[in-house]
PDB file of C-alpha atoms in Angstrom:
ATOM      1  CA  UNK A 118       0.000   0.000   0.000  1.00 44.00           C
ATOM      2  CA  UNK A 119       1.486   3.301  -1.042  1.00 53.00           C
ATOM      3  CA  UNK A 120       1.541   6.216   1.353  1.00 65.00           C
ATOM      4  CA  UNK A 121       1.266   9.703  -0.031  1.00 70.00           C
ATOM      5  CA  UNK A 122       3.355  12.304   1.728  1.00 69.00           C
ATOM      6  CA  UNK A 123       2.833  16.020   1.512  1.00 73.00           C
ATOM      7  CA  UNK A 124       5.280  18.258  -0.270  1.00 76.00           C
ATOM      8  CA  UNK A 125       6.175  19.740   3.136  1.00 76.00           C
ATOM      9  CA  UNK A 126       7.116  16.293   4.509  1.00 75.00           C
ATOM     10  CA  UNK A 127       9.280  15.617   1.455  1.00 80.00           C
ATOM     11  CA  UNK A 128      11.003  19.011   1.702  1.00 78.00           C
ATOM     12  CA  UNK A 129      11.656  18.514   5.414  1.00 77.00           C
ATOM     13  CA  UNK A 130      13.060  15.013   4.799  1.00 81.00           C
ATOM     14  CA  UNK A 131      15.330  16.324   2.048  1.00 84.00           C
ATOM     15  CA  UNK A 132      16.632  19.044   4.355  1.00 81.00           C
ATOM     16  CA  UNK A 133      17.483  16.389   6.957  1.00 83.00           C
ATOM     17  CA  UNK A 134      19.418  14.350   4.393  1.00 85.00           C
ATOM     18  CA  UNK A 135      21.389  17.393   3.187  1.00 85.00           C
ATOM     19  CA  UNK A 136      21.983  18.368   6.822  1.00 84.00           C
ATOM     20  CA  UNK A 137      23.409  14.888   7.514  1.00 85.00           C
ATOM     21  CA  UNK A 138      25.703  15.095   4.473  1.00 87.00           C
ATOM     22  CA  UNK A 139      26.964  18.530   5.500  1.00 86.00           C
ATOM     23  CA  UNK A 140      27.847  17.375   9.006  1.00 86.00           C
ATOM     24  CA  UNK A 141      29.463  14.212   7.676  1.00 89.00           C
ATOM     25  CA  UNK A 142      31.702  16.428   5.560  1.00 90.00           C
ATOM     26  CA  UNK A 143      32.332  18.544   8.674  1.00 89.00           C
ATOM     27  CA  UNK A 144      33.554  15.492  10.624  1.00 91.00           C
ATOM     28  CA  UNK A 145      35.659  14.382   7.641  1.00 93.00           C
ATOM     29  CA  UNK A 146      37.247  17.838   7.353  1.00 92.00           C
ATOM     30  CA  UNK A 147      38.098  17.875  11.045  1.00 93.00           C
ATOM     31  CA  UNK A 148      39.716  14.402  10.985  1.00 93.00           C
ATOM     32  CA  UNK A 149      41.616  15.230   7.772  1.00 94.00           C
ATOM     33  CA  UNK A 150      42.948  18.475   9.257  1.00 93.00           C
ATOM     34  CA  UNK A 151      44.058  16.643  12.413  1.00 93.00           C
ATOM     35  CA  UNK A 152      45.848  13.985  10.329  1.00 94.00           C
ATOM     36  CA  UNK A 153      47.626  16.657   8.264  1.00 92.00           C
ATOM     37  CA  UNK A 154      48.863  18.569  11.316  1.00 91.00           C
ATOM     38  CA  UNK A 155      49.514  15.508  13.526  1.00 91.00           C
ATOM     39  CA  UNK A 156      53.324  15.657  13.427  1.00 91.00           C
ATOM     40  CA  UNK A 157      53.550  19.428  13.875  1.00 91.00           C
ATOM     41  CA  UNK A 158      51.015  19.324  16.675  1.00 92.00           C
ATOM     42  CA  UNK A 159      52.786  16.630  18.671  1.00 91.00           C
ATOM     43  CA  UNK A 160      56.077  18.485  18.231  1.00 91.00           C
ATOM     44  CA  UNK A 161      54.391  21.541  19.736  1.00 90.00           C
ATOM     45  CA  UNK A 162      52.826  19.549  22.583  1.00 90.00           C
ATOM     46  CA  UNK A 163      56.084  17.805  23.482  1.00 89.00           C
ATOM     47  CA  UNK A 164      58.465  20.746  23.133  1.00 88.00           C
ATOM     48  CA  UNK A 165      56.455  23.736  24.345  1.00 86.00           C
ATOM     49  CA  UNK A 166      56.117  24.766  27.968  1.00 86.00           C
ATOM     50  CA  UNK A 167      52.975  23.846  29.886  1.00 88.00           C
ATOM     51  CA  UNK A 168      50.935  27.037  30.092  1.00 87.00           C
ATOM     52  CA  UNK A 169      47.275  27.987  30.242  1.00 88.00           C
ATOM     53  CA  UNK A 170      47.340  28.682  26.498  1.00 88.00           C
ATOM     54  CA  UNK A 171      48.630  25.152  25.877  1.00 91.00           C
ATOM     55  CA  UNK A 172      45.741  23.788  27.931  1.00 92.00           C
ATOM     56  CA  UNK A 173      43.400  25.966  25.867  1.00 92.00           C
ATOM     57  CA  UNK A 174      44.954  24.506  22.700  1.00 93.00           C
ATOM     58  CA  UNK A 175      44.295  20.929  23.850  1.00 93.00           C
ATOM     59  CA  UNK A 176      40.697  21.762  24.804  1.00 94.00           C
ATOM     60  CA  UNK A 177      40.132  23.506  21.447  1.00 94.00           C
ATOM     61  CA  UNK A 178      41.438  20.426  19.660  1.00 94.00           C
ATOM     62  CA  UNK A 179      39.253  17.808  21.371  1.00 93.00           C
ATOM     63  CA  UNK A 180      35.877  19.539  21.865  1.00 94.00           C
ATOM     64  CA  UNK A 181      35.099  19.394  18.088  1.00 93.00           C
ATOM     65  CA  UNK A 182      35.703  15.634  18.182  1.00 93.00           C
ATOM     66  CA  UNK A 183      32.877  15.331  20.724  1.00 92.00           C
ATOM     67  CA  UNK A 184      30.718  17.679  18.660  1.00 91.00           C
ATOM     68  CA  UNK A 185      31.243  15.593  15.511  1.00 90.00           C
ATOM     69  CA  UNK A 186      30.452  12.324  17.322  1.00 91.00           C
ATOM     70  CA  UNK A 187      27.181  13.653  18.755  1.00 89.00           C
ATOM     71  CA  UNK A 188      26.169  15.128  15.386  1.00 86.00           C
ATOM     72  CA  UNK A 189      26.819  11.859  13.559  1.00 87.00           C
ATOM     73  CA  UNK A 190      24.799  10.010  16.177  1.00 87.00           C
ATOM     74  CA  UNK A 191      21.871  12.429  15.852  1.00 83.00           C
ATOM     75  CA  UNK A 192      21.936  12.347  12.052  1.00 81.00           C
ATOM     76  CA  UNK A 193      22.314   8.622  11.418  1.00 82.00           C
ATOM     77  CA  UNK A 194      20.789   6.746  14.385  1.00 78.00           C
ATOM     78  CA  UNK A 195      16.987   6.332  14.027  1.00 74.00           C
ATOM     79  CA  UNK A 196      15.177   8.244  16.754  1.00 70.00           C
ATOM     80  CA  UNK A 197      11.500   9.128  17.029  1.00 68.00           C
ATOM     81  CA  UNK A 198      11.629  10.487  20.570  1.00 74.00           C
ATOM     82  CA  UNK A 199      11.312  14.286  20.438  1.00 75.00           C
ATOM     83  CA  UNK A 200      12.585  14.665  24.022  1.00 80.00           C
ATOM     84  CA  UNK A 201      15.760  12.756  23.161  1.00 82.00           C
ATOM     85  CA  UNK A 202      16.151  14.858  20.008  1.00 81.00           C
ATOM     86  CA  UNK A 203      15.957  17.997  22.101  1.00 82.00           C
ATOM     87  CA  UNK A 204      18.577  16.756  24.565  1.00 85.00           C
ATOM     88  CA  UNK A 205      21.013  15.720  21.816  1.00 84.00           C
ATOM     89  CA  UNK A 206      20.572  18.963  19.877  1.00 83.00           C
ATOM     90  CA  UNK A 207      21.055  20.934  23.086  1.00 85.00           C
ATOM     91  CA  UNK A 208      24.306  19.040  23.696  1.00 87.00           C
ATOM     92  CA  UNK A 209      25.416  19.920  20.153  1.00 86.00           C
ATOM     93  CA  UNK A 210      24.607  23.594  20.713  1.00 86.00           C
ATOM     94  CA  UNK A 211      26.514  23.658  24.019  1.00 88.00           C
ATOM     95  CA  UNK A 212      29.556  21.923  22.531  1.00 90.00           C
ATOM     96  CA  UNK A 213      29.460  24.258  19.524  1.00 90.00           C
ATOM     97  CA  UNK A 214      29.400  27.340  21.729  1.00 90.00           C
ATOM     98  CA  UNK A 215      32.211  25.991  23.923  1.00 91.00           C
ATOM     99  CA  UNK A 216      34.304  25.301  20.821  1.00 93.00           C
ATOM    100  CA  UNK A 217      33.720  28.811  19.442  1.00 92.00           C
ATOM    101  CA  UNK A 218      34.494  30.275  22.867  1.00 91.00           C
ATOM    102  CA  UNK A 219      37.835  28.459  23.059  1.00 93.00           C
ATOM    103  CA  UNK A 220      38.801  29.519  19.525  1.00 93.00           C
ATOM    104  CA  UNK A 221      37.756  33.081  20.208  1.00 92.00           C
ATOM    105  CA  UNK A 222      39.787  33.262  23.394  1.00 91.00           C
ATOM    106  CA  UNK A 223      43.056  32.784  21.445  1.00 90.00           C
ATOM    107  CA  UNK A 224      42.436  35.919  19.419  1.00 89.00           C
ATOM    108  CA  UNK A 225      40.910  37.844  22.294  1.00 88.00           C
ATOM    109  CA  UNK A 226      44.179  37.333  24.198  1.00 86.00           C
ATOM    110  CA  UNK A 227      46.166  38.457  21.148  1.00 85.00           C
ATOM    111  CA  UNK A 228      44.057  41.588  20.709  1.00 85.00           C
ATOM    112  CA  UNK A 229      44.468  42.290  24.421  1.00 83.00           C
ATOM    113  CA  UNK A 230      48.240  41.824  24.089  1.00 81.00           C
ATOM    114  CA  UNK A 231      48.447  44.165  21.084  1.00 81.00           C
ATOM    115  CA  UNK A 232      47.032  46.964  23.255  1.00 81.00           C
ATOM    116  CA  UNK A 233      49.207  46.118  26.256  1.00 76.00           C
ATOM    117  CA  UNK A 234      50.044  49.807  26.907  1.00 70.00           C
ATOM    118  CA  UNK A 235      46.492  51.145  26.585  1.00 77.00           C
ATOM    119  CA  UNK A 236      44.540  50.850  29.815  1.00 81.00           C
ATOM    120  CA  UNK A 237      41.300  52.185  28.321  1.00 81.00           C
ATOM    121  CA  UNK A 238      41.202  49.434  25.666  1.00 79.00           C
ATOM    122  CA  UNK A 239      41.943  46.782  28.298  1.00 79.00           C
ATOM    123  CA  UNK A 240      39.018  47.983  30.397  1.00 82.00           C
ATOM    124  CA  UNK A 241      36.786  48.055  27.315  1.00 80.00           C
ATOM    125  CA  UNK A 242      37.707  44.460  26.366  1.00 80.00           C
ATOM    126  CA  UNK A 243      37.332  43.144  29.918  1.00 81.00           C
ATOM    127  CA  UNK A 244      33.957  44.860  30.330  1.00 83.00           C
ATOM    128  CA  UNK A 245      32.518  44.196  26.855  1.00 81.00           C
ATOM    129  CA  UNK A 246      33.516  40.509  26.548  1.00 83.00           C
ATOM    130  CA  UNK A 247      31.441  39.161  29.490  1.00 86.00           C
ATOM    131  CA  UNK A 248      28.425  41.162  28.291  1.00 85.00           C
ATOM    132  CA  UNK A 249      28.768  39.701  24.784  1.00 83.00           C
ATOM    133  CA  UNK A 250      29.160  36.171  26.151  1.00 84.00           C
ATOM    134  CA  UNK A 251      26.118  36.459  28.432  1.00 87.00           C
ATOM    135  CA  UNK A 252      24.015  37.947  25.619  1.00 86.00           C
ATOM    136  CA  UNK A 253      24.964  35.225  23.096  1.00 84.00           C
ATOM    137  CA  UNK A 254      24.521  32.360  25.564  1.00 84.00           C
ATOM    138  CA  UNK A 255      21.261  33.797  26.904  1.00 86.00           C
ATOM    139  CA  UNK A 256      19.648  34.243  23.493  1.00 85.00           C
ATOM    140  CA  UNK A 257      20.802  30.770  22.406  1.00 82.00           C
ATOM    141  CA  UNK A 258      19.412  29.166  25.563  1.00 83.00           C
ATOM    142  CA  UNK A 259      16.085  30.963  25.158  1.00 83.00           C
ATOM    143  CA  UNK A 260      15.794  29.775  21.558  1.00 82.00           C
ATOM    144  CA  UNK A 261      16.635  26.148  22.400  1.00 79.00           C
ATOM    145  CA  UNK A 262      14.251  25.951  25.366  1.00 77.00           C
ATOM    146  CA  UNK A 263      11.267  27.263  23.413  1.00 79.00           C
ATOM    147  CA  UNK A 264      11.980  25.216  20.269  1.00 77.00           C
ATOM    148  CA  UNK A 265      10.080  22.090  19.244  1.00 77.00           C
ATOM    149  CA  UNK A 266      11.790  18.999  17.814  1.00 78.00           C
ATOM    150  CA  UNK A 267      10.328  16.428  15.441  1.00 75.00           C
ATOM    151  CA  UNK A 268      11.447  13.361  13.527  1.00 74.00           C
ATOM    152  CA  UNK A 269      10.688  12.940   9.842  1.00 72.00           C
ATOM    153  CA  UNK A 270       7.251  11.644   8.906  1.00 72.00           C
ATOM    154  CA  UNK A 271       8.862   9.523   6.183  1.00 76.00           C
ATOM    155  CA  UNK A 272      10.224   6.152   7.379  1.00 76.00           C
ATOM    156  CA  UNK A 273      13.948   5.588   6.903  1.00 75.00           C
ATOM    157  CA  UNK A 274      14.874   9.278   7.226  1.00 76.00           C
ATOM    158  CA  UNK A 275      17.049   9.650  10.303  1.00 77.00           C
ATOM    159  CA  UNK A 276      17.655  12.768  12.345  1.00 74.00           C
ATOM    160  CA  UNK A 277      15.232  15.374  13.629  1.00 78.00           C
ATOM    161  CA  UNK A 278      14.535  18.977  12.807  1.00 75.00           C
ATOM    162  CA  UNK A 279      13.628  21.932  14.996  1.00 78.00           C
ATOM    163  CA  UNK A 280      12.271  25.446  14.724  1.00 76.00           C
ATOM    164  CA  UNK A 281      14.972  27.001  16.940  1.00 78.00           C
ATOM    165  CA  UNK A 282      16.245  30.292  15.587  1.00 80.00           C
ATOM    166  CA  UNK A 283      19.670  31.645  16.541  1.00 84.00           C
ATOM    167  CA  UNK A 284      19.406  34.774  14.396  1.00 85.00           C
ATOM    168  CA  UNK A 285      19.962  37.128  17.354  1.00 86.00           C
ATOM    169  CA  UNK A 286      22.887  35.092  18.729  1.00 88.00           C
ATOM    170  CA  UNK A 287      24.805  35.179  15.455  1.00 89.00           C
ATOM    171  CA  UNK A 288      24.002  38.852  14.937  1.00 90.00           C
ATOM    172  CA  UNK A 289      25.445  39.664  18.378  1.00 89.00           C
ATOM    173  CA  UNK A 290      28.496  37.539  17.647  1.00 90.00           C
ATOM    174  CA  UNK A 291      28.989  39.374  14.340  1.00 92.00           C
ATOM    175  CA  UNK A 292      28.953  42.722  16.176  1.00 91.00           C
ATOM    176  CA  UNK A 293      31.423  41.384  18.766  1.00 90.00           C
ATOM    177  CA  UNK A 294      33.818  40.232  16.027  1.00 91.00           C
ATOM    178  CA  UNK A 295      33.457  43.558  14.244  1.00 92.00           C
ATOM    179  CA  UNK A 296      34.527  45.364  17.412  1.00 89.00           C
ATOM    180  CA  UNK A 297      37.619  43.181  17.823  1.00 89.00           C
ATOM    181  CA  UNK A 298      38.458  43.589  14.134  1.00 91.00           C
ATOM    182  CA  UNK A 299      38.283  47.376  14.474  1.00 90.00           C
ATOM    183  CA  UNK A 300      40.591  47.286  17.503  1.00 87.00           C
ATOM    184  CA  UNK A 301      43.145  45.177  15.598  1.00 88.00           C
ATOM    185  CA  UNK A 302      43.010  47.411  12.513  1.00 89.00           C
ATOM    186  CA  UNK A 303      43.280  50.571  14.616  1.00 87.00           C
ATOM    187  CA  UNK A 304      46.387  49.284  16.378  1.00 83.00           C
ATOM    188  CA  UNK A 305      47.942  48.166  13.079  1.00 82.00           C
ATOM    189  CA  UNK A 306      47.361  51.630  11.564  1.00 82.00           C
ATOM    190  CA  UNK A 307      48.821  53.387  14.603  1.00 79.00           C
ATOM    191  CA  UNK A 308      51.907  51.142  14.800  1.00 75.00           C
ATOM    192  CA  UNK A 309      52.745  50.325  11.186  1.00 69.00           C
ATOM    193  CA  UNK A 310      55.741  52.684  11.105  1.00 65.00           C
ATOM    194  CA  UNK A 311      57.061  51.850  14.566  1.00 67.00           C
ATOM    195  CA  UNK A 312      56.739  48.048  14.633  1.00 59.00           C
ATOM    196  CA  UNK A 313      58.485  46.017  11.959  1.00 59.00           C
ATOM    197  CA  UNK A 314      58.929  42.652  13.688  1.00 68.00           C
ATOM    198  CA  UNK A 315      57.996  39.553  11.704  1.00 72.00           C
ATOM    199  CA  UNK A 316      56.117  38.024  14.634  1.00 73.00           C
ATOM    200  CA  UNK A 317      54.048  41.196  15.086  1.00 77.00           C
ATOM    201  CA  UNK A 318      53.163  41.266  11.370  1.00 80.00           C
ATOM    202  CA  UNK A 319      52.048  37.625  11.419  1.00 82.00           C
ATOM    203  CA  UNK A 320      50.068  38.233  14.611  1.00 83.00           C
ATOM    204  CA  UNK A 321      48.143  41.151  13.119  1.00 85.00           C
ATOM    205  CA  UNK A 322      47.523  39.398   9.783  1.00 87.00           C
ATOM    206  CA  UNK A 323      46.267  36.225  11.472  1.00 89.00           C
ATOM    207  CA  UNK A 324      43.955  38.258  13.714  1.00 89.00           C
ATOM    208  CA  UNK A 325      42.484  40.138  10.755  1.00 90.00           C
ATOM    209  CA  UNK A 326      42.052  36.954   8.697  1.00 92.00           C
ATOM    210  CA  UNK A 327      40.405  35.111  11.598  1.00 93.00           C
ATOM    211  CA  UNK A 328      37.984  37.936  12.374  1.00 92.00           C
ATOM    212  CA  UNK A 329      37.135  38.303   8.675  1.00 93.00           C
ATOM    213  CA  UNK A 330      36.314  34.591   8.375  1.00 93.00           C
ATOM    214  CA  UNK A 331      34.334  34.651  11.602  1.00 92.00           C
ATOM    215  CA  UNK A 332      32.310  37.674  10.487  1.00 93.00           C
ATOM    216  CA  UNK A 333      31.629  36.086   7.099  1.00 94.00           C
ATOM    217  CA  UNK A 334      30.434  32.811   8.670  1.00 92.00           C
ATOM    218  CA  UNK A 335      28.332  34.719  11.205  1.00 93.00           C
ATOM    219  CA  UNK A 336      26.736  36.702   8.361  1.00 93.00           C
ATOM    220  CA  UNK A 337      25.956  33.443   6.539  1.00 92.00           C
ATOM    221  CA  UNK A 338      24.314  32.045   9.669  1.00 91.00           C
ATOM    222  CA  UNK A 339      22.375  35.282  10.202  1.00 91.00           C
ATOM    223  CA  UNK A 340      21.025  34.936   6.664  1.00 91.00           C
ATOM    224  CA  UNK A 341      20.192  31.212   6.901  1.00 88.00           C
ATOM    225  CA  UNK A 342      18.600  31.600  10.351  1.00 86.00           C
ATOM    226  CA  UNK A 343      16.410  34.433   9.128  1.00 84.00           C
ATOM    227  CA  UNK A 344      15.381  33.330   5.634  1.00 85.00           C
ATOM    228  CA  UNK A 345      15.735  29.540   5.248  1.00 80.00           C
ATOM    229  CA  UNK A 346      13.284  26.921   6.471  1.00 75.00           C
ATOM    230  CA  UNK A 347      13.229  23.311   7.663  1.00 70.00           C
ATOM    231  CA  UNK A 348      16.714  22.124   8.672  1.00 75.00           C
ATOM    232  CA  UNK A 349      18.419  24.445   6.199  1.00 76.00           C
ATOM    233  CA  UNK A 350      18.338  27.285   8.712  1.00 78.00           C
ATOM    234  CA  UNK A 351      20.870  25.536  11.001  1.00 80.00           C
ATOM    235  CA  UNK A 352      22.954  23.855   8.332  1.00 80.00           C
ATOM    236  CA  UNK A 353      26.107  25.959   8.836  1.00 84.00           C
ATOM    237  CA  UNK A 354      25.884  26.731  12.538  1.00 83.00           C
ATOM    238  CA  UNK A 355      28.323  24.143  13.888  1.00 84.00           C
ATOM    239  CA  UNK A 356      30.343  24.281  10.686  1.00 86.00           C
ATOM    240  CA  UNK A 357      31.370  27.730  11.894  1.00 91.00           C
ATOM    241  CA  UNK A 358      32.736  26.301  15.139  1.00 91.00           C
ATOM    242  CA  UNK A 359      34.792  23.719  13.223  1.00 92.00           C
ATOM    243  CA  UNK A 360      36.267  26.264  10.785  1.00 93.00           C
ATOM    244  CA  UNK A 361      37.125  28.694  13.590  1.00 94.00           C
ATOM    245  CA  UNK A 362      38.766  25.920  15.620  1.00 94.00           C
ATOM    246  CA  UNK A 363      40.895  24.906  12.613  1.00 94.00           C
ATOM    247  CA  UNK A 364      41.971  28.523  12.064  1.00 93.00           C
ATOM    248  CA  UNK A 365      42.763  29.079  15.752  1.00 93.00           C
ATOM    249  CA  UNK A 366      44.851  25.905  16.054  1.00 94.00           C
ATOM    250  CA  UNK A 367      46.689  26.328  12.752  1.00 92.00           C
ATOM    251  CA  UNK A 368      47.544  29.975  13.429  1.00 90.00           C
ATOM    252  CA  UNK A 369      48.712  29.244  16.970  1.00 90.00           C
ATOM    253  CA  UNK A 370      50.979  26.476  15.666  1.00 91.00           C
ATOM    254  CA  UNK A 371      52.365  28.804  13.002  1.00 88.00           C
ATOM    255  CA  UNK A 372      53.121  31.581  15.480  1.00 86.00           C
ATOM    256  CA  UNK A 373      54.796  29.108  17.863  1.00 87.00           C
ATOM    257  CA  UNK A 374      56.982  27.803  15.011  1.00 85.00           C
ATOM    258  CA  UNK A 375      57.978  31.356  13.998  1.00 83.00           C
ATOM    259  CA  UNK A 376      58.805  32.121  17.628  1.00 77.00           C
ATOM    260  CA  UNK A 377      60.938  28.964  17.847  1.00 77.00           C
ATOM    261  CA  UNK A 378      62.792  29.855  14.648  1.00 71.00           C
ATOM    262  CA  UNK A 379      63.539  33.350  15.975  1.00 62.00           C
ATOM    263  CA  UNK A 380      64.769  31.864  19.243  1.00 52.00           C
ATOM    264  CA  UNK A 381      67.003  29.347  17.440  1.00 47.00           C
ATOM    265  CA  UNK A 382      68.463  32.038  15.162  1.00 36.00           C
ATOM    266  CA  UNK A 383      69.214  34.273  18.153  1.00 40.00           C
ATOM    267  CA  UNK A 384      70.845  31.358  19.968  1.00 39.00           C
ATOM    268  CA  UNK A 385      72.973  30.515  16.908  1.00 32.00           C
ATOM    269  CA  UNK A 386      74.137  34.115  16.508  1.00 29.00           C
ATOM    270  CA  UNK A 387      74.978  34.336  20.209  1.00 30.00           C
ATOM    271  CA  UNK A 388      76.983  31.087  20.015  1.00 33.00           C
ATOM    272  CA  UNK A 389      78.925  32.332  16.985  1.00 32.00           C
ATOM    273  CA  UNK A 390      79.741  35.636  18.681  1.00 29.00           C
ATOM    274  CA  UNK A 391      80.865  33.869  21.836  1.00 33.00           C
ATOM    275  CA  UNK A 392      83.256  31.723  19.773  1.00 36.00           C
ATOM    276  CA  UNK A 393      84.812  34.883  18.335  1.00 30.00           C
TER     277      UNK A 393
END
């Protein structure tokens, strides 16, 4: 006996399938990036000093693994329990926000360090950051709590979709990134004639590139959250956390390697001079 499904059921089921493919590619990208940087990363972990930033690096590396595992479970394990769907999607949202927070903290510290002689900017960053965090987390929590979760009406379609809308959260995050970008650009403009160090140049360029990518991804999520329907409206939300984590880890590794090269060159020059 054939069952006729509405066009809305078919569209919703298709969005779930595309959503599953997107997050499978997300997990694949994350594993591939880890495999490519495995040797460099273990060199950094074994040779660098144990600091809070190193602990942040390790946390930033492993939270997306948990996020990918939960997403794959949600997308490919059959589940018709809406309460369980809500719990699993809430876990994904929490892990995604933690991952973004860890990645963001790398560049927040760098922006803070760039303005190390400006007390007003330090106060602004220390005061504005908690407000931005509370606002983003609060709006996300409110959206998740009030959202409804459903499985597909078509048998064989795994995953579940919701009507949660994180438009406000991503808009606030975009504004936060814009503020940090402006601070970095302002410092670069003020110091471009006075500071010529290679490490400083790389630091500023990596900050600007990271903030640009973050703002672009936030703008994409603002658009999808506002104008797309079914599961399409959340299709890039956790992709943003994965991309930002990759950028944060790669750039931190690069800066550490540049710092090590500078240290080794200085040590070699000092040894040569001492021999003379």
